[in-house]
Amino acid sequence: MASTSFIIVAIDGGAASGKSTSSRTLSEQFNLLHVDTGSFYRAVTAEFLRRGISPGDLAAVQAAVAGLDLGTRIVGRSAQMEIGGRVVPEAEIRSREVNDHVSHFAALPEVRTALLAYQRHQAEVARAGGFRGLVMEGRDIGSVIFPNATFRFFLHADPQERARRRAREGGNDSIAERDRLDSSRKTAPLACPDGAISIDTTHLSLAEVVDTMAVPISARLAS
Ligand code: DC
């Protein structure tokens, strides 16, 4: 008999490591809510920049996070963050200004703490939406947000290959610098958590990356 239990798939990795495309594909394949936590940090960053708050002004950051009115809208199979009832447009969260600031805001414990419960709450959003589970991508999902996730994957690839992928997507992103900041911060740094399944995607096609994760997920859902 196929399992009816709710599953959580955590996918962590650096910028352009293959997380986004593979987590979207898994969400389609297994009816999982897709949650891109990078987009949450980006939305909050866009909001702070809109209000003229800099990452160095801790008092302003603290006041702003305390007053954030966060909601979630499901668009297709993806969870989108609402701030004050508004979804920050994609063009804004992928802008150069947000690219340049997001790692600085994401390094602040005040910001990470404010988003912790919100990210965990996505499991309830997925249940209420009738999903089979959720696939959440980020930097600290398997280490901090869902350390007991059903599956924890960590994707990595050579820096040159990641730069090529980002260029192919038309990105203008300094991924090496963001990875340096994300890996060296004190709170929840980017790292492969103990016990996670580490996948080197440098020489794998997207289909091969997805298969590496889909095989154990299928087996679990069929058991
Ligand atoms: O996945 P992305 O490149 O869109 O993420 C944007 C930034 O957000 C990234 O530089 C680090 C931060 N981030 C984080 O600190 N923790 C997460 N769980 C997800 C993203």
PDB file of C-alpha atoms and ligand atoms in Angstrom:
ATOM      1  CA  MET A   1       0.000   0.000   0.000  1.00  0.00           C
ATOM      2  CA  ALA A   2       1.368   3.459  -0.909  1.00  0.00           C
ATOM      3  CA  SER A   3       2.311   5.706   2.022  1.00  0.00           C
ATOM      4  CA  THR A   4      -0.039   8.604   2.736  1.00  0.00           C
ATOM      5  CA  SER A   5       2.327  10.408   5.084  1.00  0.00           C
ATOM      6  CA  PHE A   6       3.306  14.019   4.525  1.00  0.00           C
ATOM      7  CA  ILE A   7       6.933  14.394   3.390  1.00  0.00           C
ATOM      8  CA  ILE A   8       9.413  17.230   3.707  1.00  0.00           C
ATOM      9  CA  VAL A   9      12.259  17.467   1.201  1.00  0.00           C
ATOM     10  CA  ALA A  10      15.028  19.918   2.146  1.00  0.00           C
ATOM     11  CA  ILE A  11      17.400  21.053  -0.617  1.00  0.00           C
ATOM     12  CA  ASP A  12      20.334  23.282   0.290  1.00  0.00           C
ATOM     13  CA  GLY A  13      23.184  24.595  -1.795  1.00  0.00           C
ATOM     14  CA  GLY A  14      24.970  27.679  -3.085  1.00  0.00           C
ATOM     15  CA  ALA A  15      23.747  30.072  -5.769  1.00  0.00           C
ATOM     16  CA  ALA A  16      23.190  28.371  -9.152  1.00  0.00           C
ATOM     17  CA  SER A  17      23.873  24.903  -7.740  1.00  0.00           C
ATOM     18  CA  GLY A  18      20.724  23.541  -9.445  1.00  0.00           C
ATOM     19  CA  LYS A  19      18.347  23.822  -6.451  1.00  0.00           C
ATOM     20  CA  SER A  20      15.598  25.875  -8.047  1.00  0.00           C
ATOM     21  CA  THR A  21      15.056  23.914 -11.230  1.00  0.00           C
ATOM     22  CA  SER A  22      15.288  20.568  -9.513  1.00  0.00           C
ATOM     23  CA  SER A  23      12.985  21.520  -6.634  1.00  0.00           C
ATOM     24  CA  ARG A  24      10.371  22.838  -9.102  1.00  0.00           C
ATOM     25  CA  THR A  25      10.564  19.572 -11.023  1.00  0.00           C
ATOM     26  CA  LEU A  26      10.188  17.484  -7.847  1.00  0.00           C
ATOM     27  CA  SER A  27       7.243  19.621  -6.778  1.00  0.00           C
ATOM     28  CA  GLU A  28       5.464  18.779 -10.069  1.00  0.00           C
ATOM     29  CA  GLN A  29       6.422  15.128  -9.985  1.00  0.00           C
ATOM     30  CA  PHE A  30       5.245  14.435  -6.414  1.00  0.00           C
ATOM     31  CA  ASN A  31       2.600  17.139  -5.791  1.00  0.00           C
ATOM     32  CA  LEU A  32       4.755  18.978  -3.252  1.00  0.00           C
ATOM     33  CA  LEU A  33       4.436  22.658  -2.374  1.00  0.00           C
ATOM     34  CA  HIS A  34       7.547  24.405  -3.720  1.00  0.00           C
ATOM     35  CA  VAL A  35       9.065  26.840  -1.233  1.00  0.00           C
ATOM     36  CA  ASP A  36      12.033  28.948  -2.367  1.00  0.00           C
ATOM     37  CA  THR A  37      13.302  30.489   0.870  1.00  0.00           C
ATOM     38  CA  GLY A  38      15.832  32.607  -1.049  1.00  0.00           C
ATOM     39  CA  SER A  39      12.835  34.432  -2.505  1.00  0.00           C
ATOM     40  CA  PHE A  40      11.676  35.155   1.087  1.00  0.00           C
ATOM     41  CA  TYR A  41      15.029  36.748   2.001  1.00  0.00           C
ATOM     42  CA  ARG A  42      14.883  38.639  -1.279  1.00  0.00           C
ATOM     43  CA  ALA A  43      11.322  39.920  -0.651  1.00  0.00           C
ATOM     44  CA  VAL A  44      12.246  41.142   2.830  1.00  0.00           C
ATOM     45  CA  THR A  45      15.406  42.768   1.429  1.00  0.00           C
ATOM     46  CA  ALA A  46      13.373  44.558  -1.273  1.00  0.00           C
ATOM     47  CA  GLU A  47      10.959  45.803   1.398  1.00  0.00           C
ATOM     48  CA  PHE A  48      13.778  47.092   3.633  1.00  0.00           C
ATOM     49  CA  LEU A  49      15.449  48.833   0.688  1.00  0.00           C
ATOM     50  CA  ARG A  50      12.100  50.381  -0.269  1.00  0.00           C
ATOM     51  CA  ARG A  51      11.897  51.779   3.264  1.00  0.00           C
ATOM     52  CA  GLY A  52      15.488  53.075   3.054  1.00  0.00           C
ATOM     53  CA  ILE A  53      16.811  50.682   5.736  1.00  0.00           C
ATOM     54  CA  SER A  54      20.449  49.590   5.491  1.00  0.00           C
ATOM     55  CA  PRO A  55      21.797  46.289   6.926  1.00  0.00           C
ATOM     56  CA  GLY A  56      24.164  48.297   9.141  1.00  0.00           C
ATOM     57  CA  ASP A  57      21.299  50.070  10.935  1.00  0.00           C
ATOM     58  CA  LEU A  58      20.401  47.320  13.408  1.00  0.00           C
ATOM     59  CA  ALA A  59      17.858  49.400  15.357  1.00  0.00           C
ATOM     60  CA  ALA A  60      15.930  50.105  12.149  1.00  0.00           C
ATOM     61  CA  VAL A  61      16.165  46.442  11.073  1.00  0.00           C
ATOM     62  CA  GLN A  62      14.882  45.277  14.469  1.00  0.00           C
ATOM     63  CA  ALA A  63      11.953  47.702  14.384  1.00  0.00           C
ATOM     64  CA  ALA A  64      11.113  46.719  10.810  1.00  0.00           C
ATOM     65  CA  VAL A  65      11.200  42.937  11.366  1.00  0.00           C
ATOM     66  CA  ALA A  66       9.026  43.283  14.468  1.00  0.00           C
ATOM     67  CA  GLY A  67       6.365  45.006  12.386  1.00  0.00           C
ATOM     68  CA  LEU A  68       6.482  42.785   9.278  1.00  0.00           C
ATOM     69  CA  ASP A  69       2.999  41.612   8.324  1.00  0.00           C
ATOM     70  CA  LEU A  70       3.766  38.346   6.490  1.00  0.00           C
ATOM     71  CA  GLY A  71       1.359  36.113   4.611  1.00  0.00           C
ATOM     72  CA  THR A  72       1.612  33.388   1.969  1.00  0.00           C
ATOM     73  CA  ARG A  73      -0.057  33.144  -1.418  1.00  0.00           C
ATOM     74  CA  ILE A  74       0.066  29.902  -3.387  1.00  0.00           C
ATOM     75  CA  VAL A  75       0.672  30.566  -7.065  1.00  0.00           C
ATOM     76  CA  GLY A  76       0.593  27.346  -9.072  1.00  0.00           C
ATOM     77  CA  ARG A  77       2.608  25.036  -6.832  1.00  0.00           C
ATOM     78  CA  SER A  78       4.788  27.744  -5.281  1.00  0.00           C
ATOM     79  CA  ALA A  79       4.514  29.597  -1.999  1.00  0.00           C
ATOM     80  CA  GLN A  80       4.977  33.348  -2.451  1.00  0.00           C
ATOM     81  CA  MET A  81       5.608  35.688   0.449  1.00  0.00           C
ATOM     82  CA  GLU A  82       3.147  38.528   0.960  1.00  0.00           C
ATOM     83  CA  ILE A  83       4.268  41.585   2.871  1.00  0.00           C
ATOM     84  CA  GLY A  84       1.344  43.701   3.986  1.00  0.00           C
ATOM     85  CA  GLY A  85      -0.844  41.722   1.566  1.00  0.00           C
ATOM     86  CA  ARG A  86       1.429  42.421  -1.432  1.00  0.00           C
ATOM     87  CA  VAL A  87       3.612  39.904  -3.273  1.00  0.00           C
ATOM     88  CA  VAL A  88       6.873  41.650  -4.169  1.00  0.00           C
ATOM     89  CA  PRO A  89       7.174  41.367  -7.979  1.00  0.00           C
ATOM     90  CA  GLU A  90       9.760  38.934  -9.374  1.00  0.00           C
ATOM     91  CA  ALA A  91      11.578  41.733 -11.251  1.00  0.00           C
ATOM     92  CA  GLU A  92      12.099  43.539  -7.968  1.00  0.00           C
ATOM     93  CA  ILE A  93      13.357  40.553  -5.962  1.00  0.00           C
ATOM     94  CA  ARG A  94      15.838  39.601  -8.741  1.00  0.00           C
ATOM     95  CA  SER A  95      17.092  43.188  -9.205  1.00  0.00           C
ATOM     96  CA  ARG A  96      20.744  44.123  -8.996  1.00  0.00           C
ATOM     97  CA  GLU A  97      20.088  46.147  -5.841  1.00  0.00           C
ATOM     98  CA  VAL A  98      18.532  43.166  -4.062  1.00  0.00           C
ATOM     99  CA  ASN A  99      21.332  40.846  -5.312  1.00  0.00           C
ATOM    100  CA  ASP A 100      23.867  43.216  -3.795  1.00  0.00           C
ATOM    101  CA  HIS A 101      22.160  43.495  -0.392  1.00  0.00           C
ATOM    102  CA  VAL A 102      20.405  40.189   0.285  1.00  0.00           C
ATOM    103  CA  SER A 103      23.390  38.334   1.796  1.00  0.00           C
ATOM    104  CA  HIS A 104      24.012  41.236   4.176  1.00  0.00           C
ATOM    105  CA  PHE A 105      20.440  41.215   5.497  1.00  0.00           C
ATOM    106  CA  ALA A 106      20.376  37.385   5.528  1.00  0.00           C
ATOM    107  CA  ALA A 107      23.466  37.354   7.779  1.00  0.00           C
ATOM    108  CA  LEU A 108      21.609  39.225  10.553  1.00  0.00           C
ATOM    109  CA  PRO A 109      20.293  36.935  13.341  1.00  0.00           C
ATOM    110  CA  GLU A 110      17.331  39.341  13.776  1.00  0.00           C
ATOM    111  CA  VAL A 111      16.222  38.687  10.197  1.00  0.00           C
ATOM    112  CA  ARG A 112      16.826  34.915  10.353  1.00  0.00           C
ATOM    113  CA  THR A 113      14.909  34.584  13.623  1.00  0.00           C
ATOM    114  CA  ALA A 114      11.997  36.562  12.205  1.00  0.00           C
ATOM    115  CA  LEU A 115      11.782  34.180   9.224  1.00  0.00           C
ATOM    116  CA  LEU A 116      12.269  30.908  11.142  1.00  0.00           C
ATOM    117  CA  ALA A 117       8.655  30.349  12.261  1.00  0.00           C
ATOM    118  CA  TYR A 118       7.361  31.694   8.951  1.00  0.00           C
ATOM    119  CA  GLN A 119       9.387  29.077   7.044  1.00  0.00           C
ATOM    120  CA  ARG A 120       8.320  26.214   9.355  1.00  0.00           C
ATOM    121  CA  HIS A 121       4.714  27.331   8.987  1.00  0.00           C
ATOM    122  CA  GLN A 122       4.941  26.507   5.247  1.00  0.00           C
ATOM    123  CA  ALA A 123       4.324  22.858   6.224  1.00  0.00           C
ATOM    124  CA  GLU A 124       0.847  23.895   7.463  1.00  0.00           C
ATOM    125  CA  VAL A 125       0.303  25.923   4.292  1.00  0.00           C
ATOM    126  CA  ALA A 126       1.151  22.802   2.244  1.00  0.00           C
ATOM    127  CA  ARG A 127      -1.179  20.595   4.304  1.00  0.00           C
ATOM    128  CA  ALA A 128      -4.028  23.087   4.056  1.00  0.00           C
ATOM    129  CA  GLY A 129      -3.447  23.356   0.295  1.00  0.00           C
ATOM    130  CA  GLY A 130      -3.831  19.581  -0.145  1.00  0.00           C
ATOM    131  CA  PHE A 131      -0.190  18.939  -1.101  1.00  0.00           C
ATOM    132  CA  ARG A 132       1.549  15.623  -0.485  1.00  0.00           C
ATOM    133  CA  GLY A 133       4.339  17.467   1.286  1.00  0.00           C
ATOM    134  CA  LEU A 134       6.735  20.286   0.591  1.00  0.00           C
ATOM    135  CA  VAL A 135      10.077  20.762  -1.105  1.00  0.00           C
ATOM    136  CA  MET A 136      11.948  23.657   0.435  1.00  0.00           C
ATOM    137  CA  GLU A 137      15.161  25.077  -1.003  1.00  0.00           C
ATOM    138  CA  GLY A 138      17.650  27.359   0.701  1.00  0.00           C
ATOM    139  CA  ARG A 139      20.889  27.433   2.653  1.00  0.00           C
ATOM    140  CA  ASP A 140      19.923  26.148   6.119  1.00  0.00           C
ATOM    141  CA  ILE A 141      16.803  24.064   5.530  1.00  0.00           C
ATOM    142  CA  GLY A 142      18.329  20.690   6.433  1.00  0.00           C
ATOM    143  CA  SER A 143      20.417  22.159   9.251  1.00  0.00           C
ATOM    144  CA  VAL A 144      18.087  24.658  10.988  1.00  0.00           C
ATOM    145  CA  ILE A 145      14.567  24.897   9.560  1.00  0.00           C
ATOM    146  CA  PHE A 146      13.746  21.195   9.150  1.00  0.00           C
ATOM    147  CA  PRO A 147      16.648  19.145  10.595  1.00  0.00           C
ATOM    148  CA  ASN A 148      14.263  16.158  10.776  1.00  0.00           C
ATOM    149  CA  ALA A 149      13.075  16.481   7.171  1.00  0.00           C
ATOM    150  CA  THR A 150      12.179  13.216   5.436  1.00  0.00           C
ATOM    151  CA  PHE A 151      15.010  13.895   2.934  1.00  0.00           C
ATOM    152  CA  ARG A 152      17.884  16.348   3.151  1.00  0.00           C
ATOM    153  CA  PHE A 153      19.930  17.004   0.028  1.00  0.00           C
ATOM    154  CA  PHE A 154      22.919  19.293  -0.412  1.00  0.00           C
ATOM    155  CA  LEU A 155      23.774  20.332  -3.990  1.00  0.00           C
ATOM    156  CA  HIS A 156      27.116  21.713  -5.035  1.00  0.00           C
ATOM    157  CA  ALA A 157      28.998  22.367  -8.274  1.00  0.00           C
ATOM    158  CA  ASP A 158      32.289  23.872  -9.424  1.00  0.00           C
ATOM    159  CA  PRO A 159      32.277  27.694  -9.275  1.00  0.00           C
ATOM    160  CA  GLN A 160      33.020  27.981 -13.040  1.00  0.00           C
ATOM    161  CA  GLU A 161      30.104  25.736 -13.920  1.00  0.00           C
ATOM    162  CA  ARG A 162      27.774  27.710 -11.633  1.00  0.00           C
ATOM    163  CA  ALA A 163      28.881  31.000 -13.203  1.00  0.00           C
ATOM    164  CA  ARG A 164      28.199  29.496 -16.662  1.00  0.00           C
ATOM    165  CA  ARG A 165      24.714  28.384 -15.586  1.00  0.00           C
ATOM    166  CA  ARG A 166      23.860  31.780 -14.126  1.00  0.00           C
ATOM    167  CA  ALA A 167      25.104  33.518 -17.307  1.00  0.00           C
ATOM    168  CA  ARG A 168      22.968  31.180 -19.441  1.00  0.00           C
ATOM    169  CA  GLU A 169      19.941  32.194 -17.330  1.00  0.00           C
ATOM    170  CA  GLY A 170      20.807  35.831 -18.107  1.00  0.00           C
ATOM    171  CA  GLY A 171      21.696  36.538 -14.463  1.00  0.00           C
ATOM    172  CA  ASN A 172      23.887  39.474 -13.476  1.00  0.00           C
ATOM    173  CA  ASP A 173      24.649  38.028 -10.126  1.00  0.00           C
ATOM    174  CA  SER A 174      28.007  37.941  -8.306  1.00  0.00           C
ATOM    175  CA  ILE A 175      27.430  34.404  -7.025  1.00  0.00           C
ATOM    176  CA  ALA A 176      30.975  33.838  -5.755  1.00  0.00           C
ATOM    177  CA  GLU A 177      30.745  36.878  -3.480  1.00  0.00           C
ATOM    178  CA  ARG A 178      27.290  35.898  -2.201  1.00  0.00           C
ATOM    179  CA  ASP A 179      28.493  32.353  -1.505  1.00  0.00           C
ATOM    180  CA  ARG A 180      31.489  33.723   0.359  1.00  0.00           C
ATOM    181  CA  LEU A 181      29.207  35.858   2.558  1.00  0.00           C
ATOM    182  CA  ASP A 182      26.621  33.065   2.996  1.00  0.00           C
ATOM    183  CA  SER A 183      29.278  30.468   3.918  1.00  0.00           C
ATOM    184  CA  SER A 184      31.245  32.657   6.317  1.00  0.00           C
ATOM    185  CA  ARG A 185      28.413  34.199   8.355  1.00  0.00           C
ATOM    186  CA  LYS A 186      28.079  33.208  12.021  1.00  0.00           C
ATOM    187  CA  THR A 187      24.364  32.358  12.008  1.00  0.00           C
ATOM    188  CA  ALA A 188      23.246  29.330   9.959  1.00  0.00           C
ATOM    189  CA  PRO A 189      26.100  29.384   7.409  1.00  0.00           C
ATOM    190  CA  LEU A 190      25.796  27.542   4.120  1.00  0.00           C
ATOM    191  CA  ALA A 191      27.257  24.080   4.776  1.00  0.00           C
ATOM    192  CA  CYS A 192      26.335  20.474   4.129  1.00  0.00           C
ATOM    193  CA  PRO A 193      24.588  19.333   7.321  1.00  0.00           C
ATOM    194  CA  ASP A 194      25.653  16.055   8.944  1.00  0.00           C
ATOM    195  CA  GLY A 195      23.721  13.150   7.497  1.00  0.00           C
ATOM    196  CA  ALA A 196      22.483  15.030   4.405  1.00  0.00           C
ATOM    197  CA  ILE A 197      22.903  13.454   0.955  1.00  0.00           C
ATOM    198  CA  SER A 198      25.546  15.485  -0.877  1.00  0.00           C
ATOM    199  CA  ILE A 199      25.260  15.651  -4.698  1.00  0.00           C
ATOM    200  CA  ASP A 200      27.953  17.107  -6.958  1.00  0.00           C
ATOM    201  CA  THR A 201      25.966  18.466  -9.933  1.00  0.00           C
ATOM    202  CA  THR A 202      28.955  19.759 -11.948  1.00  0.00           C
ATOM    203  CA  HIS A 203      28.844  16.990 -14.550  1.00  0.00           C
ATOM    204  CA  LEU A 204      25.191  15.956 -14.176  1.00  0.00           C
ATOM    205  CA  SER A 205      22.284  16.955 -16.387  1.00  0.00           C
ATOM    206  CA  LEU A 206      19.196  18.356 -14.697  1.00  0.00           C
ATOM    207  CA  ALA A 207      17.400  15.044 -15.321  1.00  0.00           C
ATOM    208  CA  GLU A 208      20.211  13.165 -13.569  1.00  0.00           C
ATOM    209  CA  VAL A 209      20.123  15.522 -10.563  1.00  0.00           C
ATOM    210  CA  VAL A 210      16.350  15.155 -10.296  1.00  0.00           C
ATOM    211  CA  ASP A 211      16.576  11.367 -10.624  1.00  0.00           C
ATOM    212  CA  THR A 212      19.138  11.121  -7.845  1.00  0.00           C
ATOM    213  CA  MET A 213      16.567  12.708  -5.520  1.00  0.00           C
ATOM    214  CA  ALA A 214      13.396  11.255  -7.080  1.00  0.00           C
ATOM    215  CA  VAL A 215      14.436   7.606  -6.725  1.00  0.00           C
ATOM    216  CA  PRO A 216      14.511   7.539  -2.893  1.00  0.00           C
ATOM    217  CA  ILE A 217      11.431   9.817  -2.716  1.00  0.00           C
ATOM    218  CA  SER A 218       9.446   7.440  -4.973  1.00  0.00           C
ATOM    219  CA  ALA A 219      10.562   4.467  -2.921  1.00  0.00           C
ATOM    220  CA  ARG A 220       9.435   6.186   0.267  1.00  0.00           C
ATOM    221  CA  LEU A 221       6.034   7.153  -1.145  1.00  0.00           C
ATOM    222  CA  ALA A 222       5.477   3.630  -2.441  1.00  0.00           C
ATOM    223  CA  SER A 223       6.367   1.931   0.852  1.00  0.00           C
TER     224      SER A 223
HETATM  225  O1   DC B   1      18.651  31.230  -3.319  1.00  0.00           O
HETATM  226  P1   DC B   1      18.942  32.720  -3.603  1.00  0.00           P
HETATM  227  O2   DC B   1      20.249  32.905  -4.313  1.00  0.00           O
HETATM  228  O3   DC B   1      17.818  33.404  -4.278  1.00  0.00           O
HETATM  229  O4   DC B   1      19.088  33.358  -2.127  1.00  0.00           O
HETATM  230  C1   DC B   1      19.263  34.724  -1.934  1.00  0.00           C
HETATM  231  C2   DC B   1      20.062  34.976  -0.681  1.00  0.00           C
HETATM  232  O5   DC B   1      19.283  34.624   0.473  1.00  0.00           O
HETATM  233  C3   DC B   1      21.359  34.205  -0.574  1.00  0.00           C
HETATM  234  O6   DC B   1      22.462  35.031  -0.878  1.00  0.00           O
HETATM  235  C4   DC B   1      21.439  33.767   0.848  1.00  0.00           C
HETATM  236  C5   DC B   1      20.102  34.010   1.448  1.00  0.00           C
HETATM  237  N1   DC B   1      19.446  32.797   1.928  1.00  0.00           N
HETATM  238  C6   DC B   1      19.732  32.383   3.201  1.00  0.00           C
HETATM  239  O7   DC B   1      20.570  32.984   3.858  1.00  0.00           O
HETATM  240  N2   DC B   1      19.081  31.320   3.734  1.00  0.00           N
HETATM  241  C7   DC B   1      18.185  30.637   3.016  1.00  0.00           C
HETATM  242  N3   DC B   1      17.542  29.594   3.564  1.00  0.00           N
HETATM  243  C8   DC B   1      17.888  31.035   1.682  1.00  0.00           C
HETATM  244  C9   DC B   1      18.565  32.116   1.153  1.00  0.00           C
END
